[in-house]
Amino acid sequence: MTEQLKESLLSRFPTPFYVFESDVLRERVQFLKAHLAKDIELCYAVKANTFISPYIADLIDRYEVCSPGELAICTEQEIDPKKLVISGVYKTPELIEGHILSDNCAGHYTAESLEQFALLKKAAAASGKKIKILLRLTSGNQFGMNEEDIEDIIRTEKDNESFEISGIQFFSGTQKTSMKKYKREITHLSEFLKKLDSELGFQSKELEYGTGFPVYYFEDGKEFDEVAFLQQFSEILAALDYDCQISLELGRSIAASCGSYFTKAVDMNTNHAQNYAIMDGGIHHIAYFGQFMAMKHPYFDIFPQREGEKEEWNLCGSLCTVNDLLVKGLPLADFKIGDTVIFKNAGAYCPTEGISLFLSRALPSVIALEGDKATLLRGAAETYKLNY
């Protein structure tokens, strides 16, 4: 993003706001596809950022939807329903029955419990449609089912005419960097799929695997060779001793780099030899995975940029809580009220994971940037109106 473009955005839109760059987003997806096996499909986890889904519709094979709200958003964005995987731990009968009966029946539905499977089975039978179901295998938490439960379902239901059990879904966490963990997971999945085949006569057509690829947010001196990382992961995945379609569910890894968060310094003071800048945004808008009491310095820009001797500044948000710390000890040159700090890698979860309604501050604007063209996707929204 050029300095001229930053200035143009700041002249048009009051801070704080998010900017999501479609060119960066598309380049990111193409980078991932280029460094993974050509027959791997990509599934975008919509919860990472609901605003950017339409900009990669021609590059993404699937969209993981985990709530009625996300489903409504994808419908409004005219995402092909056959690309949707309706997932999530809480699916109401009203949602499932209504959606399966509608003209927008999804490509896949996940069963994360015996109760959910029974619900899907009943809805499929009532609709007369043959839906595709992915059985979620737990990694040891509240999500998914034990191997024994999945085996029981397949043993009794693999030939049901109302639905097709197309495969297994598995997700074990986020920000994973350990190749040993990936190897353990792939080995476990391979053995389980072969067991279903050899003992129950069930040939899984697909495996949806939530990899939890890492994103580095902080200037901590650590180098991350992502090309080498993806090559190692691809080699491990190639060792999956089972022939089925593999789709990788990615959210953070796809969305993070396309986003920036703009927030302006609106007040300053120095207390006990510490410089404090009050920003018009705060922790209710910008939440990085792995941040620890603002001690780490995220990747950022300053507008306008100035030369000179640097002083350390503590950047605080506009919430009335001492916990509203964005960054501690950030070295800045000639920092002034009215200057804008641009936090990078804010494309994933930052707009959706923060405590947005805490203290009833306004929700920030959301802007899509296609080349030099800025489109306001959502204006700043007040949580309530003052009459004065």
mmCIF file of C-alpha atoms in Angstrom, residues 62 82 85 100 105-111 117 120-125 127-136 153-154 156-169 201-207 242 244-245:
data_model
loop_
_atom_site.group_PDB
_atom_site.id
_atom_site.type_symbol
_atom_site.label_atom_id
_atom_site.label_comp_id
_atom_site.label_asym_id
_atom_site.label_seq_id
_atom_site.Cartn_x
_atom_site.Cartn_y
_atom_site.Cartn_z
ATOM 1 C CA ARG A 62 -15.122 -24.830 -0.325
ATOM 2 C CA LYS A 82 -22.664 -26.312 -3.335
ATOM 3 C CA VAL A 85 -19.717 -27.055 4.284
ATOM 4 C CA ILE A 100 -31.875 -28.981 3.490
ATOM 5 C CA CYS A 105 -28.962 -27.119 0.013
ATOM 6 C CA ALA A 106 -25.245 -27.184 0.857
ATOM 7 C CA GLY A 107 -22.579 -29.340 -0.725
ATOM 8 C CA HIS A 108 -21.694 -30.931 2.632
ATOM 9 C CA TYR A 109 -22.921 -31.084 6.221
ATOM 10 C CA THR A 110 -20.769 -32.157 9.142
ATOM 11 C CA ALA A 111 -21.958 -34.406 11.963
ATOM 12 C CA PHE A 117 -26.043 -37.206 12.828
ATOM 13 C CA LEU A 120 -29.173 -34.808 9.548
ATOM 14 C CA LYS A 121 -30.487 -38.305 8.883
ATOM 15 C CA LYS A 122 -34.044 -37.270 9.740
ATOM 16 C CA ALA A 123 -33.897 -34.071 7.664
ATOM 17 C CA ALA A 124 -32.432 -35.878 4.659
ATOM 18 C CA ALA A 125 -35.154 -38.531 4.742
ATOM 19 C CA SER A 127 -36.476 -33.829 2.110
ATOM 20 C CA GLY A 128 -36.070 -36.612 -0.411
ATOM 21 C CA LYS A 129 -32.617 -35.224 -1.233
ATOM 22 C CA LYS A 130 -29.397 -37.191 -0.929
ATOM 23 C CA ILE A 131 -27.074 -34.982 1.090
ATOM 24 C CA LYS A 132 -23.359 -35.481 1.730
ATOM 25 C CA ILE A 133 -22.200 -35.861 5.328
ATOM 26 C CA LEU A 134 -18.698 -35.548 6.770
ATOM 27 C CA LEU A 135 -18.219 -37.285 10.126
ATOM 28 C CA ARG A 136 -16.022 -35.199 12.404
ATOM 29 C CA ILE A 153 -22.496 -44.928 12.361
ATOM 30 C CA ILE A 154 -20.685 -46.372 9.345
ATOM 31 C CA THR A 156 -25.205 -49.267 10.355
ATOM 32 C CA GLU A 157 -25.657 -46.357 7.955
ATOM 33 C CA LYS A 158 -23.064 -46.512 5.162
ATOM 34 C CA ASP A 159 -25.651 -47.767 2.676
ATOM 35 C CA ASN A 160 -28.492 -45.428 3.643
ATOM 36 C CA GLU A 161 -30.225 -44.061 0.531
ATOM 37 C CA SER A 162 -31.069 -40.677 2.098
ATOM 38 C CA PHE A 163 -27.482 -39.516 2.451
ATOM 39 C CA GLU A 164 -23.911 -40.278 1.545
ATOM 40 C CA ILE A 165 -21.208 -40.421 4.189
ATOM 41 C CA SER A 166 -18.540 -38.919 1.984
ATOM 42 C CA GLY A 167 -15.673 -38.887 4.457
ATOM 43 C CA ILE A 168 -14.012 -37.661 7.612
ATOM 44 C CA GLN A 169 -13.359 -34.175 8.944
ATOM 45 C CA GLY A 201 -15.980 -51.977 3.901
ATOM 46 C CA PHE A 202 -16.240 -48.187 3.901
ATOM 47 C CA GLN A 203 -14.134 -46.331 1.360
ATOM 48 C CA SER A 204 -13.866 -42.699 2.367
ATOM 49 C CA LYS A 205 -14.031 -40.458 -0.673
ATOM 50 C CA GLU A 206 -12.558 -37.452 1.108
ATOM 51 C CA LEU A 207 -10.703 -36.115 4.092
ATOM 52 C CA TYR A 242 -4.997 -43.861 1.635
ATOM 53 C CA CYS A 244 -9.036 -40.043 -1.241
ATOM 54 C CA GLN A 245 -9.626 -36.387 -2.042
#
